[in-house]
mmCIF file of C-alpha atoms in Angstrom:
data_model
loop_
_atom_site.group_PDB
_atom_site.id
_atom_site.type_symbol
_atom_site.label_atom_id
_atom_site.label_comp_id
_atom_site.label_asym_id
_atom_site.label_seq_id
_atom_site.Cartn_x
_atom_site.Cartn_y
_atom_site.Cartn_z
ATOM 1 C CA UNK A 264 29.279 8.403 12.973
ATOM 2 C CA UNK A 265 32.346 8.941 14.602
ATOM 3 C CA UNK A 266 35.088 7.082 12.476
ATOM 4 C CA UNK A 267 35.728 4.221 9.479
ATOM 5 C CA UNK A 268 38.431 1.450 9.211
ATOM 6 C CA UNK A 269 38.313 -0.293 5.833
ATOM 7 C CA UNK A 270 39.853 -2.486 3.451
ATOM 8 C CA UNK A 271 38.877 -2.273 -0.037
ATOM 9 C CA UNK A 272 40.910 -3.173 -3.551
ATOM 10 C CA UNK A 273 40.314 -5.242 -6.963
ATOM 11 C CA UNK A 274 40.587 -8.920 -6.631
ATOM 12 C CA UNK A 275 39.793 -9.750 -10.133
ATOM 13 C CA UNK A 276 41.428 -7.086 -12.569
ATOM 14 C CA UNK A 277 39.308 -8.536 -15.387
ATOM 15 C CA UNK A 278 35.943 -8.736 -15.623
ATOM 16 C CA UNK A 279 33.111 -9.935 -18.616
ATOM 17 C CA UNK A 280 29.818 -8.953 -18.236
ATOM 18 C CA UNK A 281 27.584 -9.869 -21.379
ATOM 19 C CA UNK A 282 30.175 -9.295 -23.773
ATOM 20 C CA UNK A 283 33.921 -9.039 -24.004
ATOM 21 C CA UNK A 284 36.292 -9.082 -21.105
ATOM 22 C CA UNK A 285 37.149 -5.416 -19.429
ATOM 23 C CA UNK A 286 39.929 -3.736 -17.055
ATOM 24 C CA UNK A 287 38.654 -3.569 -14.202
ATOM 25 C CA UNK A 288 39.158 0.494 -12.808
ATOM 26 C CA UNK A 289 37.401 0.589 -9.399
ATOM 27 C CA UNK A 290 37.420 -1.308 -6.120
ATOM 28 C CA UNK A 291 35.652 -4.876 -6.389
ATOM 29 C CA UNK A 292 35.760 -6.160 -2.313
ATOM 30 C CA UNK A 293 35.045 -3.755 0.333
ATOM 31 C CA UNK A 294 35.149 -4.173 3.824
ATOM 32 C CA UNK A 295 33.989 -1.146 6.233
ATOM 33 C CA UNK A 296 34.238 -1.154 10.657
ATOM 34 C CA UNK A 297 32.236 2.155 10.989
ATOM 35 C CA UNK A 298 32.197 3.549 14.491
ATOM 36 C CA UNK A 299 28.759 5.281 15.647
ATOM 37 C CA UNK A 300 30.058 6.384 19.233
ATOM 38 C CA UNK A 301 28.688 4.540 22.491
ATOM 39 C CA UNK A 302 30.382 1.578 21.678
ATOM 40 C CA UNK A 303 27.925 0.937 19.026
ATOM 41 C CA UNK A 304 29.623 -0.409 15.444
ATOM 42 C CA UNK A 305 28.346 -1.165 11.412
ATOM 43 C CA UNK A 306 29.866 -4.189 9.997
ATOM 44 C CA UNK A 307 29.252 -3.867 5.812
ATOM 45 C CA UNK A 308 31.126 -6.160 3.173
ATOM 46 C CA UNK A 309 30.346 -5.432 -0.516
ATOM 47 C CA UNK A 310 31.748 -6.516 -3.602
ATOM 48 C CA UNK A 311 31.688 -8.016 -7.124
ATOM 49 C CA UNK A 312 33.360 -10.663 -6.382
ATOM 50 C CA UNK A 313 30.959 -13.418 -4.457
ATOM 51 C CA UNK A 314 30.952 -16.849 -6.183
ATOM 52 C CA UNK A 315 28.160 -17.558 -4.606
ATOM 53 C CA UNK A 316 25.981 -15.405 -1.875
ATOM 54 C CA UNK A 317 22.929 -16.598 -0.211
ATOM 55 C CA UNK A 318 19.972 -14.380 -1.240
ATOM 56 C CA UNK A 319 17.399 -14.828 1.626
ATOM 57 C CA UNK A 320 19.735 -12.682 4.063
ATOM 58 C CA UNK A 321 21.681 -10.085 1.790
ATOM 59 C CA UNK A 322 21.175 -7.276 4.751
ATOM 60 C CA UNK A 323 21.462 -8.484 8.195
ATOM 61 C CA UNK A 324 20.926 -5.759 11.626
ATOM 62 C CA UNK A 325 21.514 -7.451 14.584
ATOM 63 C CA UNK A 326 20.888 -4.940 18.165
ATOM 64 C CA UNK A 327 20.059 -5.438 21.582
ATOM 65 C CA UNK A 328 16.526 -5.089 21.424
ATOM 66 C CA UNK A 329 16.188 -7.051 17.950
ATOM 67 C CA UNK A 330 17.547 -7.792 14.627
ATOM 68 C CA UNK A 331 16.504 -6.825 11.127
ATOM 69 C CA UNK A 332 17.116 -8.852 7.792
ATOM 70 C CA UNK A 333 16.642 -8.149 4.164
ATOM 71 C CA UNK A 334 16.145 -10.987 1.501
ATOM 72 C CA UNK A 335 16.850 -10.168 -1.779
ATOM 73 C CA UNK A 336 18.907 -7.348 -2.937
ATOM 74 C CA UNK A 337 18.011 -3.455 -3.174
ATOM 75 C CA UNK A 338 17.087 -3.570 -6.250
ATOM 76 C CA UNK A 339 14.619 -6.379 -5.330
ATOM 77 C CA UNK A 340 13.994 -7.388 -2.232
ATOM 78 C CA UNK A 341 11.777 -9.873 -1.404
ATOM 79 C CA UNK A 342 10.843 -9.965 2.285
ATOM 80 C CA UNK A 343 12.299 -8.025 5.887
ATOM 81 C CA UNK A 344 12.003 -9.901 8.581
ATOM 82 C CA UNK A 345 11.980 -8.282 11.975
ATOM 83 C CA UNK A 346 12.874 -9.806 15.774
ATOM 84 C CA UNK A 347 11.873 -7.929 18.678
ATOM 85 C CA UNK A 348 13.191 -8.690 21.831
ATOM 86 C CA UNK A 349 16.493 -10.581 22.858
ATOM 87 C CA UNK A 350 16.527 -14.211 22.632
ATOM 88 C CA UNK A 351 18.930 -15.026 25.460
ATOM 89 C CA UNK A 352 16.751 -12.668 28.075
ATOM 90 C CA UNK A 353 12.969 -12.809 26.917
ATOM 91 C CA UNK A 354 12.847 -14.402 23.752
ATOM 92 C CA UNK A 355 10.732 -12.908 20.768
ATOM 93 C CA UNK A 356 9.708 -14.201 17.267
ATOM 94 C CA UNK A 357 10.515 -13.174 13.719
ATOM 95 C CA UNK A 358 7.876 -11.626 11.912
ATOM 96 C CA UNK A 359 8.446 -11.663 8.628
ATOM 97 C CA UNK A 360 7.054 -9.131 5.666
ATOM 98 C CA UNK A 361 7.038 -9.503 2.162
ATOM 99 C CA UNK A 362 7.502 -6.304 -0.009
ATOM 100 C CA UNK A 363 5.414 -5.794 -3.119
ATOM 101 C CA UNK A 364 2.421 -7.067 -1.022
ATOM 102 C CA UNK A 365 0.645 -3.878 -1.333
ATOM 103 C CA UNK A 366 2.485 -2.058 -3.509
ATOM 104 C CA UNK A 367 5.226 -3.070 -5.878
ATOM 105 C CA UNK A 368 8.950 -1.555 -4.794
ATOM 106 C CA UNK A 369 10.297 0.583 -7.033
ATOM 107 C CA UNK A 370 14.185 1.380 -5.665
ATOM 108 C CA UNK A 371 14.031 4.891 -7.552
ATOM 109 C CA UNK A 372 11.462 6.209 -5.706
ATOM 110 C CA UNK A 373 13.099 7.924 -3.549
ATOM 111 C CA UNK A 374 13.839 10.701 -6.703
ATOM 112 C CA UNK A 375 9.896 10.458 -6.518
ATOM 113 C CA UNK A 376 9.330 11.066 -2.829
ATOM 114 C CA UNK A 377 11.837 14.500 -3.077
ATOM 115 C CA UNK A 378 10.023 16.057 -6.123
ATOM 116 C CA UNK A 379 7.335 15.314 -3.594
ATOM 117 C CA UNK A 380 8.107 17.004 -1.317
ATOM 118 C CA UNK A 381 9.627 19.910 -2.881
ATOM 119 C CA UNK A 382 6.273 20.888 -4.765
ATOM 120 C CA UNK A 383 4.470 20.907 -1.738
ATOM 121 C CA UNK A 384 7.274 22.794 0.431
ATOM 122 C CA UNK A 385 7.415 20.351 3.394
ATOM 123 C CA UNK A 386 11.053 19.027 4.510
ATOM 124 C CA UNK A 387 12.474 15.952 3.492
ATOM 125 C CA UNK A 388 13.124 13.400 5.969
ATOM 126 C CA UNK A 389 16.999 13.300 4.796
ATOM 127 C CA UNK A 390 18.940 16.647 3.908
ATOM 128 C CA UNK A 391 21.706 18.372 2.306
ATOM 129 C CA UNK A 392 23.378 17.839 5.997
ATOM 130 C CA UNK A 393 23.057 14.436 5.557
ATOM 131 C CA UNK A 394 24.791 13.463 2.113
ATOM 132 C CA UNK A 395 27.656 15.569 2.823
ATOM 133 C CA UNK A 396 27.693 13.380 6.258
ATOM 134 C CA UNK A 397 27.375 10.379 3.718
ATOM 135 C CA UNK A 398 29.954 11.575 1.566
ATOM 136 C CA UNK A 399 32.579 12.178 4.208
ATOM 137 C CA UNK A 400 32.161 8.674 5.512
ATOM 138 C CA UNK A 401 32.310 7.398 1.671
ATOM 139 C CA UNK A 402 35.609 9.417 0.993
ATOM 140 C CA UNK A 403 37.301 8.293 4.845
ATOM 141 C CA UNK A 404 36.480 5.065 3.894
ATOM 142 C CA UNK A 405 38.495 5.301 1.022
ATOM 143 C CA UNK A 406 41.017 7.117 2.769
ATOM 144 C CA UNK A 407 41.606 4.574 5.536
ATOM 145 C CA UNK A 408 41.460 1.620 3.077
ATOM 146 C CA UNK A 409 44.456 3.253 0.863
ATOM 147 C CA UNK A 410 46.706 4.486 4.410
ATOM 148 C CA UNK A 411 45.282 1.410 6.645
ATOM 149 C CA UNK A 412 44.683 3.763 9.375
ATOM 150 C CA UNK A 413 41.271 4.816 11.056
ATOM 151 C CA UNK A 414 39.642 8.145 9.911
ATOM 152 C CA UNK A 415 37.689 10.315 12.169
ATOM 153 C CA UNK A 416 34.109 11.294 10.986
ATOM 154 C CA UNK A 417 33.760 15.134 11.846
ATOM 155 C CA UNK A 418 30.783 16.047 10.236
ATOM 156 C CA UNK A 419 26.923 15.186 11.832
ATOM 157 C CA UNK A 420 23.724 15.876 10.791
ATOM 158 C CA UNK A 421 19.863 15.585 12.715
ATOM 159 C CA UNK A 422 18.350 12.347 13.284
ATOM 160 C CA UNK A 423 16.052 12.456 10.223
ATOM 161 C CA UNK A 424 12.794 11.057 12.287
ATOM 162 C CA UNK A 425 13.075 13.900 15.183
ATOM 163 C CA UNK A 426 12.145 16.898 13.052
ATOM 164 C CA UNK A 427 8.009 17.250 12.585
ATOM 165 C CA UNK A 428 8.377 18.684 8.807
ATOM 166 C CA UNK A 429 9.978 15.862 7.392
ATOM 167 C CA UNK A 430 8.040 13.397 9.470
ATOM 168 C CA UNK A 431 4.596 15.397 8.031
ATOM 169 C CA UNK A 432 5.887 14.638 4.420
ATOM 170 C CA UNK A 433 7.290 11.248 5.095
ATOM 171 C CA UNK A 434 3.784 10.417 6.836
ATOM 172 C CA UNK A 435 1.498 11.881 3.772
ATOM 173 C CA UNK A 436 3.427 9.769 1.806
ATOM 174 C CA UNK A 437 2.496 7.146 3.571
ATOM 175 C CA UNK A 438 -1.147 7.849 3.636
ATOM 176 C CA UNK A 439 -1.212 8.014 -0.125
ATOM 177 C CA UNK A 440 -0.127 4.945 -0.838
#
């Protein structure tokens, strides 16, 4: 990650959720341009303040050798659906994958899978490097939405996937299940 432009504020300073009506405190409508280098760029809009929102395509990854979407929300997904290939050049199909098929999705496990990992010694896929690269981009993004102005990303961090240990524990994991 190389930089963040973003717009973020409260649209609805009031808000009732089961119960009486509260002040709103924290940003309701974000908006994030995140720049990965290469010319390669993350589009994300989140908020609390969606009418109405389509639930069959809540994550959407569109590249050029495919795309990626997400039904459901992360809390409870319902299906990814992958395309492979580029529809203009060779064109693919979507295949499409429920989750919960084999095993029901539990969001939290990720607390699970580091315990894991820590009580049998083997590396995590993500690290220590990586949430302070996650928090940086969090902070710049507030940053840039309050002074409208692009903020440069100077922390990194390893491509979790490269590095055997974590790919060991991340595999066993997989085996177990």
């Amino acid at each position: 990650m190389q930089g963040v432009v973003a717009h973020s504020g409260t649209a609805n300073p009031r808000r009732s959720i089961n119960g009486p009506s509260i002040t709103v405190e924290a940003d309701d409508n974000t908006a994030l341009l995140l720049d990965h280098g290469n010319t390669v760029y993350s589009v994300i809009q989140t908020g609390f303040v969606y009418g109405a929102q389509r639930d069959d395509w809540t994550v959407q990854l569109i590249g050029t050798k495919g795309a990626l979407t997400m039904g459901g929300y992360a809390w409870e997904p319902g299906e990814v659906s992958l395309y492979r290939g580029d529809r203009m050049k060779a064109p693919g199909r979507w295949e499409t994958v429920e989750l919960g098929e084999q095993e029901p999705y539990v969001w939290q496990s990720g607390a699970t899978y580091i315990a894991e990992c820590l009580a049998s010694g083997e590396k995590p896929l993500l690290s220590g490097e990586h949430a302070l690269h996650v928090l940086e981009v969090m902070l710049a993004a507030q940053r840039s939405a309050q002074t409208g102005q692009r903020i440069q990303i100077t922390s990194t961090f390893p491509w979790p996937l490269r590095g055997s240990a974590g790919v060991q524990c991340h595999a066993r994991q997989e085996q177990a299940a």
